[in-house]
């Protein structure tokens, strides 16, 4: 049975090879002062920076740049960004990059007109914004997080060794996002597959919860099949526009709140992965892939029917002559083979995690109760050890 819910998506999307043209339609809606947010420089190498600057200038904007947003943006960088946006009296925060830039822009947006420390307020204490919010627009260059069409913002604090996400409401979601699959083609293969696994896991996190016959789970299955199919095409030929465009669109749908409507969700792989990320600063999607199999094997007995459905519907595992457990296990084996084929990290040690970090990572792991088994701390430690 579907639970009660409301559904609205506050972000307008422009998708396709010509989508950047629509920046000209969006810019006149905002004041003159634009903060251009970007990362470590990939947009300067691939030419996206020049195209965006030309459009901003043609629209008469005053531009201030806030570059150097790192993967897994930090609380210190956030404080710096708030100062830049404040000094420039920002009317629009335009993020050009991957999820890190989009997440960071949202965190800045709720902090510019707020006197409290942004980390303390939103990430340590999970308070909601009570000040004016500066509008955010995104030009996405990497498919994965879904940040382009959701209210999520994940910030890392190296001092406290925490990586925490706050899911903000409609008013913080990007006002518009521009998705040109061609912009993702300059991604190194490792980043591309990290993004692909992030997408896949977002779907799993929402799928592996509840046992009801739920329309969201059928949508999730369709998205998973598309991601698997197109990932295999894209690793062979990263220039395949059809595959890259399907991956980009699936990423958005995987985490724009649609497939979680009316059902419970899990998110424990993300909690484990984020805690590991706080200790290693590793690429987000790789932290997820490294903990996934030990976690799913651990919870499989508690959600056996769903894991069986996953095996037959997603991986085409034949049921004949097998027990439910054998079918479900065969599904996870297929998933493992796909993960190895696309080349994601299979162990936390590949990402710099060491045995002596396990207790700390376990302490930094939020335990949620939406999955098939509410873990206790000993189980968290066990799963982390198995992931090492
Ligand atoms: O910084 P630059 O030079 O741009 O390089 C980036 C970065 O090194 C590079 N890159 C991006 N687009 C490129 C490119 N390189 C060449 N060509 C391009 N077109 O890729 C690297 C990774 O970028 P990043 O933005 O960090 O990756 P991603 O999109 O995976 O974002 C990761 C962050 O998002 C958070 C993660 O925790 C992490 O902090 N998440 C946000 C979520 C949300 N808002 O809902 C949910 C996710 O589960 C996730 O937690
Ligand atoms: Zn993710």
PDB file of N, CA, C and O in Angstrom, residues 122-188:
ATOM      1  N   UNK A 122      23.223  23.885   9.998  1.00  0.00           N
ATOM      2  CA  UNK A 122      22.529  22.974   9.067  1.00  0.00           C
ATOM      3  C   UNK A 122      23.020  21.532   9.115  1.00  0.00           C
ATOM      4  O   UNK A 122      22.273  20.607   8.808  1.00  0.00           O
ATOM      5  N   UNK A 123      24.297  21.336   9.455  1.00  0.00           N
ATOM      6  CA  UNK A 123      24.848  19.989   9.325  1.00  0.00           C
ATOM      7  C   UNK A 123      25.051  19.322  10.693  1.00  0.00           C
ATOM      8  O   UNK A 123      24.785  18.127  10.822  1.00  0.00           O
ATOM      9  N   UNK A 124      25.457  20.096  11.696  1.00  0.00           N
ATOM     10  CA  UNK A 124      25.585  19.496  13.026  1.00  0.00           C
ATOM     11  C   UNK A 124      24.215  19.432  13.707  1.00  0.00           C
ATOM     12  O   UNK A 124      23.889  18.447  14.359  1.00  0.00           O
ATOM     13  N   UNK A 125      23.393  20.494  13.517  1.00  0.00           N
ATOM     14  CA  UNK A 125      22.109  20.548  14.248  1.00  0.00           C
ATOM     15  C   UNK A 125      20.881  20.336  13.352  1.00  0.00           C
ATOM     16  O   UNK A 125      19.750  20.332  13.854  1.00  0.00           O
ATOM     17  N   UNK A 126      21.066  20.192  12.053  1.00  0.00           N
ATOM     18  CA  UNK A 126      19.953  19.930  11.111  1.00  0.00           C
ATOM     19  C   UNK A 126      18.825  20.961  11.217  1.00  0.00           C
ATOM     20  O   UNK A 126      17.654  20.626  11.074  1.00  0.00           O
ATOM     21  N   UNK A 127      19.177  22.212  11.498  1.00  0.00           N
ATOM     22  CA  UNK A 127      18.125  23.243  11.543  1.00  0.00           C
ATOM     23  C   UNK A 127      17.674  23.585  10.129  1.00  0.00           C
ATOM     24  O   UNK A 127      18.393  23.367   9.159  1.00  0.00           O
ATOM     25  N   UNK A 128      16.475  24.143  10.041  1.00  0.00           N
ATOM     26  CA  UNK A 128      15.973  24.564   8.732  1.00  0.00           C
ATOM     27  C   UNK A 128      16.274  26.054   8.538  1.00  0.00           C
ATOM     28  O   UNK A 128      16.367  26.803   9.509  1.00  0.00           O
ATOM     29  N   UNK A 129      16.407  26.473   7.285  1.00  0.00           N
ATOM     30  CA  UNK A 129      16.725  27.884   7.033  1.00  0.00           C
ATOM     31  C   UNK A 129      15.603  28.799   7.517  1.00  0.00           C
ATOM     32  O   UNK A 129      14.426  28.476   7.344  1.00  0.00           O
ATOM     33  N   UNK A 130      15.996  29.912   8.150  1.00  0.00           N
ATOM     34  CA  UNK A 130      14.991  30.885   8.582  1.00  0.00           C
ATOM     35  C   UNK A 130      15.403  32.277   8.116  1.00  0.00           C
ATOM     36  O   UNK A 130      15.102  33.273   8.745  1.00  0.00           O
ATOM     37  N   UNK A 131      16.147  32.317   7.020  1.00  0.00           N
ATOM     38  CA  UNK A 131      16.617  33.598   6.494  1.00  0.00           C
ATOM     39  C   UNK A 131      16.347  33.612   4.982  1.00  0.00           C
ATOM     40  O   UNK A 131      15.948  32.596   4.415  1.00  0.00           O
ATOM     41  N   UNK A 132      16.602  34.752   4.381  1.00  0.00           N
ATOM     42  CA  UNK A 132      16.434  34.845   2.920  1.00  0.00           C
ATOM     43  C   UNK A 132      17.378  33.842   2.231  1.00  0.00           C
ATOM     44  O   UNK A 132      18.532  33.697   2.627  1.00  0.00           O
ATOM     45  N   UNK A 133      16.873  33.166   1.212  1.00  0.00           N
ATOM     46  CA  UNK A 133      17.677  32.159   0.507  1.00  0.00           C
ATOM     47  C   UNK A 133      18.033  32.694  -0.879  1.00  0.00           C
ATOM     48  O   UNK A 133      17.146  33.146  -1.618  1.00  0.00           O
ATOM     49  N   UNK A 134      19.304  32.650  -1.213  1.00  0.00           N
ATOM     50  CA  UNK A 134      19.728  33.143  -2.537  1.00  0.00           C
ATOM     51  C   UNK A 134      19.443  32.040  -3.571  1.00  0.00           C
ATOM     52  O   UNK A 134      19.781  30.880  -3.341  1.00  0.00           O
ATOM     53  N   UNK A 135      18.813  32.384  -4.695  1.00  0.00           N
ATOM     54  CA  UNK A 135      18.497  31.347  -5.680  1.00  0.00           C
ATOM     55  C   UNK A 135      19.752  30.678  -6.265  1.00  0.00           C
ATOM     56  O   UNK A 135      20.784  31.319  -6.420  1.00  0.00           O
ATOM     57  N   UNK A 136      19.591  29.381  -6.574  1.00  0.00           N
ATOM     58  CA  UNK A 136      20.680  28.581  -7.140  1.00  0.00           C
ATOM     59  C   UNK A 136      20.277  28.087  -8.522  1.00  0.00           C
ATOM     60  O   UNK A 136      19.130  27.668  -8.730  1.00  0.00           O
ATOM     61  N   UNK A 137      21.211  28.136  -9.458  1.00  0.00           N
ATOM     62  CA  UNK A 137      21.034  27.478 -10.757  1.00  0.00           C
ATOM     63  C   UNK A 137      22.220  26.544 -10.967  1.00  0.00           C
ATOM     64  O   UNK A 137      23.314  26.805 -10.455  1.00  0.00           O
ATOM     65  N   UNK A 138      22.015  25.429 -11.685  1.00  0.00           N
ATOM     66  CA  UNK A 138      23.115  24.474 -11.886  1.00  0.00           C
ATOM     67  C   UNK A 138      23.333  24.194 -13.368  1.00  0.00           C
ATOM     68  O   UNK A 138      22.368  24.047 -14.130  1.00  0.00           O
ATOM     69  N   UNK A 139      24.582  24.105 -13.733  1.00  0.00           N
ATOM     70  CA  UNK A 139      24.957  23.588 -15.051  1.00  0.00           C
ATOM     71  C   UNK A 139      25.791  22.352 -14.751  1.00  0.00           C
ATOM     72  O   UNK A 139      26.905  22.442 -14.232  1.00  0.00           O
ATOM     73  N   UNK A 140      25.199  21.189 -15.016  1.00  0.00           N
ATOM     74  CA  UNK A 140      25.772  19.936 -14.520  1.00  0.00           C
ATOM     75  C   UNK A 140      26.815  19.383 -15.485  1.00  0.00           C
ATOM     76  O   UNK A 140      26.581  19.321 -16.691  1.00  0.00           O
ATOM     77  N   UNK A 141      27.966  18.966 -14.942  1.00  0.00           N
ATOM     78  CA  UNK A 141      29.014  18.410 -15.812  1.00  0.00           C
ATOM     79  C   UNK A 141      29.327  16.959 -15.471  1.00  0.00           C
ATOM     80  O   UNK A 141      30.206  16.357 -16.063  1.00  0.00           O
ATOM     81  N   UNK A 142      28.649  16.421 -14.488  1.00  0.00           N
ATOM     82  CA  UNK A 142      28.885  15.022 -14.101  1.00  0.00           C
ATOM     83  C   UNK A 142      27.564  14.403 -13.662  1.00  0.00           C
ATOM     84  O   UNK A 142      26.842  15.010 -12.870  1.00  0.00           O
ATOM     85  N   UNK A 143      27.252  13.217 -14.175  1.00  0.00           N
ATOM     86  CA  UNK A 143      25.998  12.555 -13.802  1.00  0.00           C
ATOM     87  C   UNK A 143      26.252  11.652 -12.603  1.00  0.00           C
ATOM     88  O   UNK A 143      27.222  10.906 -12.578  1.00  0.00           O
ATOM     89  N   UNK A 144      25.389  11.712 -11.604  1.00  0.00           N
ATOM     90  CA  UNK A 144      25.556  10.818 -10.454  1.00  0.00           C
ATOM     91  C   UNK A 144      24.656  11.158  -9.292  1.00  0.00           C
ATOM     92  O   UNK A 144      23.738  10.416  -8.973  1.00  0.00           O
ATOM     93  N   UNK A 145      24.882  12.310  -8.695  1.00  0.00           N
ATOM     94  CA  UNK A 145      24.267  12.581  -7.389  1.00  0.00           C
ATOM     95  C   UNK A 145      22.775  12.887  -7.424  1.00  0.00           C
ATOM     96  O   UNK A 145      22.077  12.696  -6.440  1.00  0.00           O
ATOM     97  N   UNK A 146      22.290  13.439  -8.536  1.00  0.00           N
ATOM     98  CA  UNK A 146      20.901  13.915  -8.567  1.00  0.00           C
ATOM     99  C   UNK A 146      20.747  15.277  -7.923  1.00  0.00           C
ATOM    100  O   UNK A 146      19.634  15.813  -7.838  1.00  0.00           O
ATOM    101  N   UNK A 147      21.840  15.867  -7.484  1.00  0.00           N
ATOM    102  CA  UNK A 147      21.797  17.160  -6.798  1.00  0.00           C
ATOM    103  C   UNK A 147      21.143  18.246  -7.650  1.00  0.00           C
ATOM    104  O   UNK A 147      20.626  19.221  -7.127  1.00  0.00           O
ATOM    105  N   UNK A 148      21.171  18.033  -8.967  1.00  0.00           N
ATOM    106  CA  UNK A 148      20.590  19.022  -9.898  1.00  0.00           C
ATOM    107  C   UNK A 148      19.076  19.166  -9.736  1.00  0.00           C
ATOM    108  O   UNK A 148      18.488  20.143 -10.200  1.00  0.00           O
ATOM    109  N   UNK A 149      18.426  18.187  -9.121  1.00  0.00           N
ATOM    110  CA  UNK A 149      16.969  18.264  -9.012  1.00  0.00           C
ATOM    111  C   UNK A 149      16.484  17.814  -7.636  1.00  0.00           C
ATOM    112  O   UNK A 149      15.408  17.244  -7.497  1.00  0.00           O
ATOM    113  N   UNK A 150      17.307  18.064  -6.626  1.00  0.00           N
ATOM    114  CA  UNK A 150      16.854  17.760  -5.275  1.00  0.00           C
ATOM    115  C   UNK A 150      17.358  18.815  -4.290  1.00  0.00           C
ATOM    116  O   UNK A 150      18.057  19.747  -4.673  1.00  0.00           O
ATOM    117  N   UNK A 151      16.993  18.664  -3.033  1.00  0.00           N
ATOM    118  CA  UNK A 151      17.377  19.651  -2.020  1.00  0.00           C
ATOM    119  C   UNK A 151      18.585  19.213  -1.199  1.00  0.00           C
ATOM    120  O   UNK A 151      18.933  19.861  -0.216  1.00  0.00           O
ATOM    121  N   UNK A 152      19.236  18.144  -1.621  1.00  0.00           N
ATOM    122  CA  UNK A 152      20.346  17.587  -0.837  1.00  0.00           C
ATOM    123  C   UNK A 152      21.604  18.437  -0.907  1.00  0.00           C
ATOM    124  O   UNK A 152      21.914  19.042  -1.938  1.00  0.00           O
ATOM    125  N   UNK A 153      22.312  18.457   0.199  1.00  0.00           N
ATOM    126  CA  UNK A 153      23.603  19.151   0.258  1.00  0.00           C
ATOM    127  C   UNK A 153      24.456  18.399   1.265  1.00  0.00           C
ATOM    128  O   UNK A 153      24.045  18.224   2.417  1.00  0.00           O
ATOM    129  N   UNK A 154      25.616  17.928   0.802  1.00  0.00           N
ATOM    130  CA  UNK A 154      26.474  17.120   1.679  1.00  0.00           C
ATOM    131  C   UNK A 154      27.780  17.876   1.902  1.00  0.00           C
ATOM    132  O   UNK A 154      28.448  18.258   0.945  1.00  0.00           O
ATOM    133  N   UNK A 155      28.121  18.095   3.161  1.00  0.00           N
ATOM    134  CA  UNK A 155      29.324  18.859   3.496  1.00  0.00           C
ATOM    135  C   UNK A 155      30.196  18.010   4.421  1.00  0.00           C
ATOM    136  O   UNK A 155      29.694  17.270   5.277  1.00  0.00           O
ATOM    137  N   UNK A 156      31.515  18.126   4.218  1.00  0.00           N
ATOM    138  CA  UNK A 156      32.477  17.352   5.008  1.00  0.00           C
ATOM    139  C   UNK A 156      33.216  18.281   5.954  1.00  0.00           C
ATOM    140  O   UNK A 156      33.619  19.375   5.563  1.00  0.00           O
ATOM    141  N   UNK A 157      33.365  17.838   7.189  1.00  0.00           N
ATOM    142  CA  UNK A 157      34.116  18.616   8.173  1.00  0.00           C
ATOM    143  C   UNK A 157      35.341  17.799   8.585  1.00  0.00           C
ATOM    144  O   UNK A 157      35.216  16.798   9.291  1.00  0.00           O
ATOM    145  N   UNK A 158      36.507  18.221   8.104  1.00  0.00           N
ATOM    146  CA  UNK A 158      37.713  17.444   8.398  1.00  0.00           C
ATOM    147  C   UNK A 158      38.135  17.564   9.861  1.00  0.00           C
ATOM    148  O   UNK A 158      38.780  16.669  10.391  1.00  0.00           O
ATOM    149  N   UNK A 159      37.763  18.681  10.509  1.00  0.00           N
ATOM    150  CA  UNK A 159      38.144  18.838  11.918  1.00  0.00           C
ATOM    151  C   UNK A 159      37.428  17.806  12.794  1.00  0.00           C
ATOM    152  O   UNK A 159      38.018  17.233  13.704  1.00  0.00           O
ATOM    153  N   UNK A 160      36.130  17.601  12.491  1.00  0.00           N
ATOM    154  CA  UNK A 160      35.368  16.672  13.342  1.00  0.00           C
ATOM    155  C   UNK A 160      35.266  15.279  12.715  1.00  0.00           C
ATOM    156  O   UNK A 160      34.651  14.384  13.285  1.00  0.00           O
ATOM    157  N   UNK A 161      35.840  15.107  11.529  1.00  0.00           N
ATOM    158  CA  UNK A 161      35.768  13.853  10.776  1.00  0.00           C
ATOM    159  C   UNK A 161      34.315  13.395  10.590  1.00  0.00           C
ATOM    160  O   UNK A 161      33.923  12.289  10.961  1.00  0.00           O
ATOM    161  N   UNK A 162      33.538  14.319  10.012  1.00  0.00           N
ATOM    162  CA  UNK A 162      32.139  13.987   9.722  1.00  0.00           C
ATOM    163  C   UNK A 162      31.808  14.408   8.299  1.00  0.00           C
ATOM    164  O   UNK A 162      32.301  15.433   7.811  1.00  0.00           O
ATOM    165  N   UNK A 163      30.962  13.637   7.653  1.00  0.00           N
ATOM    166  CA  UNK A 163      30.416  14.005   6.347  1.00  0.00           C
ATOM    167  C   UNK A 163      28.906  13.875   6.493  1.00  0.00           C
ATOM    168  O   UNK A 163      28.396  12.775   6.711  1.00  0.00           O
ATOM    169  N   UNK A 164      28.217  14.999   6.387  1.00  0.00           N
ATOM    170  CA  UNK A 164      26.793  14.993   6.728  1.00  0.00           C
ATOM    171  C   UNK A 164      25.975  15.642   5.609  1.00  0.00           C
ATOM    172  O   UNK A 164      26.343  16.687   5.071  1.00  0.00           O
ATOM    173  N   UNK A 165      24.869  15.008   5.292  1.00  0.00           N
ATOM    174  CA  UNK A 165      23.957  15.557   4.287  1.00  0.00           C
ATOM    175  C   UNK A 165      22.721  16.142   4.945  1.00  0.00           C
ATOM    176  O   UNK A 165      22.191  15.579   5.897  1.00  0.00           O
ATOM    177  N   UNK A 166      22.299  17.287   4.431  1.00  0.00           N
ATOM    178  CA  UNK A 166      21.029  17.879   4.872  1.00  0.00           C
ATOM    179  C   UNK A 166      20.136  17.933   3.636  1.00  0.00           C
ATOM    180  O   UNK A 166      20.542  18.452   2.607  1.00  0.00           O
ATOM    181  N   UNK A 167      18.935  17.386   3.759  1.00  0.00           N
ATOM    182  CA  UNK A 167      18.003  17.477   2.636  1.00  0.00           C
ATOM    183  C   UNK A 167      17.092  18.675   2.890  1.00  0.00           C
ATOM    184  O   UNK A 167      16.219  18.630   3.764  1.00  0.00           O
ATOM    185  N   UNK A 168      17.341  19.732   2.151  1.00  0.00           N
ATOM    186  CA  UNK A 168      16.549  20.950   2.295  1.00  0.00           C
ATOM    187  C   UNK A 168      15.247  20.841   1.503  1.00  0.00           C
ATOM    188  O   UNK A 168      15.079  19.956   0.669  1.00  0.00           O
ATOM    189  N   UNK A 169      14.362  21.800   1.751  1.00  0.00           N
ATOM    190  CA  UNK A 169      13.056  21.786   1.085  1.00  0.00           C
ATOM    191  C   UNK A 169      13.064  22.450  -0.287  1.00  0.00           C
ATOM    192  O   UNK A 169      14.112  22.853  -0.803  1.00  0.00           O
ATOM    193  N   UNK A 170      11.859  22.542  -0.866  1.00  0.00           N
ATOM    194  CA  UNK A 170      11.679  23.072  -2.228  1.00  0.00           C
ATOM    195  C   UNK A 170      12.378  24.407  -2.452  1.00  0.00           C
ATOM    196  O   UNK A 170      12.908  24.670  -3.521  1.00  0.00           O
ATOM    197  N   UNK A 171      12.345  25.258  -1.409  1.00  0.00           N
ATOM    198  CA  UNK A 171      12.852  26.616  -1.588  1.00  0.00           C
ATOM    199  C   UNK A 171      14.365  26.646  -1.788  1.00  0.00           C
ATOM    200  O   UNK A 171      14.904  27.641  -2.266  1.00  0.00           O
ATOM    201  N   UNK A 172      15.048  25.535  -1.469  1.00  0.00           N
ATOM    202  CA  UNK A 172      16.511  25.503  -1.634  1.00  0.00           C
ATOM    203  C   UNK A 172      16.898  24.750  -2.920  1.00  0.00           C
ATOM    204  O   UNK A 172      18.026  24.868  -3.405  1.00  0.00           O
ATOM    205  N   UNK A 173      15.970  23.997  -3.463  1.00  0.00           N
ATOM    206  CA  UNK A 173      16.297  23.246  -4.688  1.00  0.00           C
ATOM    207  C   UNK A 173      16.688  24.216  -5.798  1.00  0.00           C
ATOM    208  O   UNK A 173      16.228  25.358  -5.820  1.00  0.00           O
ATOM    209  N   UNK A 174      17.541  23.761  -6.727  1.00  0.00           N
ATOM    210  CA  UNK A 174      17.922  24.669  -7.816  1.00  0.00           C
ATOM    211  C   UNK A 174      16.667  25.186  -8.527  1.00  0.00           C
ATOM    212  O   UNK A 174      15.718  24.421  -8.755  1.00  0.00           O
ATOM    213  N   UNK A 175      16.689  26.464  -8.865  1.00  0.00           N
ATOM    214  CA  UNK A 175      15.549  27.019  -9.602  1.00  0.00           C
ATOM    215  C   UNK A 175      15.527  26.453 -11.009  1.00  0.00           C
ATOM    216  O   UNK A 175      14.480  26.254 -11.608  1.00  0.00           O
ATOM    217  N   UNK A 176      16.728  26.234 -11.539  1.00  0.00           N
ATOM    218  CA  UNK A 176      16.836  25.606 -12.859  1.00  0.00           C
ATOM    219  C   UNK A 176      18.132  24.801 -12.915  1.00  0.00           C
ATOM    220  O   UNK A 176      19.092  25.102 -12.194  1.00  0.00           O
ATOM    221  N   UNK A 177      18.130  23.774 -13.759  1.00  0.00           N
ATOM    222  CA  UNK A 177      19.353  23.011 -13.993  1.00  0.00           C
ATOM    223  C   UNK A 177      19.472  22.716 -15.474  1.00  0.00           C
ATOM    224  O   UNK A 177      18.473  22.392 -16.139  1.00  0.00           O
ATOM    225  N   UNK A 178      20.696  22.834 -15.952  1.00  0.00           N
ATOM    226  CA  UNK A 178      20.968  22.629 -17.380  1.00  0.00           C
ATOM    227  C   UNK A 178      21.801  21.362 -17.515  1.00  0.00           C
ATOM    228  O   UNK A 178      22.870  21.243 -16.907  1.00  0.00           O
ATOM    229  N   UNK A 179      21.273  20.399 -18.273  1.00  0.00           N
ATOM    230  CA  UNK A 179      21.924  19.094 -18.393  1.00  0.00           C
ATOM    231  C   UNK A 179      22.271  18.820 -19.848  1.00  0.00           C
ATOM    232  O   UNK A 179      21.394  18.478 -20.651  1.00  0.00           O
ATOM    233  N   UNK A 180      23.537  18.972 -20.168  1.00  0.00           N
ATOM    234  CA  UNK A 180      23.994  18.636 -21.510  1.00  0.00           C
ATOM    235  C   UNK A 180      24.901  17.403 -21.406  1.00  0.00           C
ATOM    236  O   UNK A 180      26.018  17.495 -20.884  1.00  0.00           O
ATOM    237  N   UNK A 181      24.421  16.250 -21.887  1.00  0.00           N
ATOM    238  CA  UNK A 181      25.227  15.030 -21.748  1.00  0.00           C
ATOM    239  C   UNK A 181      26.621  15.172 -22.343  1.00  0.00           C
ATOM    240  O   UNK A 181      27.564  14.535 -21.867  1.00  0.00           O
ATOM    241  N   UNK A 182      26.781  16.016 -23.353  1.00  0.00           N
ATOM    242  CA  UNK A 182      28.124  16.207 -23.932  1.00  0.00           C
ATOM    243  C   UNK A 182      29.099  16.772 -22.908  1.00  0.00           C
ATOM    244  O   UNK A 182      30.290  16.492 -22.977  1.00  0.00           O
ATOM    245  N   UNK A 183      28.587  17.567 -21.970  1.00  0.00           N
ATOM    246  CA  UNK A 183      29.466  18.150 -20.947  1.00  0.00           C
ATOM    247  C   UNK A 183      30.082  17.072 -20.060  1.00  0.00           C
ATOM    248  O   UNK A 183      31.087  17.312 -19.399  1.00  0.00           O
ATOM    249  N   UNK A 184      29.458  15.902 -19.997  1.00  0.00           N
ATOM    250  CA  UNK A 184      29.996  14.848 -19.124  1.00  0.00           C
ATOM    251  C   UNK A 184      31.099  14.040 -19.820  1.00  0.00           C
ATOM    252  O   UNK A 184      31.741  13.206 -19.196  1.00  0.00           O
ATOM    253  N   UNK A 185      31.303  14.283 -21.097  1.00  0.00           N
ATOM    254  CA  UNK A 185      32.196  13.384 -21.843  1.00  0.00           C
ATOM    255  C   UNK A 185      33.674  13.588 -21.538  1.00  0.00           C
ATOM    256  O   UNK A 185      34.496  12.739 -21.854  1.00  0.00           O
ATOM    257  N   UNK A 186      34.029  14.715 -20.926  1.00  0.00           N
ATOM    258  CA  UNK A 186      35.441  14.913 -20.573  1.00  0.00           C
ATOM    259  C   UNK A 186      35.792  14.295 -19.213  1.00  0.00           C
ATOM    260  O   UNK A 186      36.932  14.376 -18.769  1.00  0.00           O
ATOM    261  N   UNK A 187      34.809  13.679 -18.573  1.00  0.00           N
ATOM    262  CA  UNK A 187      35.082  13.029 -17.279  1.00  0.00           C
ATOM    263  C   UNK A 187      36.064  11.883 -17.433  1.00  0.00           C
ATOM    264  O   UNK A 187      35.917  11.062 -18.332  1.00  0.00           O
ATOM    265  N   UNK A 188      37.041  11.780 -16.524  1.00  0.00           N
ATOM    266  CA  UNK A 188      37.864  10.572 -16.520  1.00  0.00           C
ATOM    267  C   UNK A 188      36.975   9.351 -16.264  1.00  0.00           C
ATOM    268  O   UNK A 188      35.956   9.457 -15.582  1.00  0.00           O
TER     269      UNK A 188
END
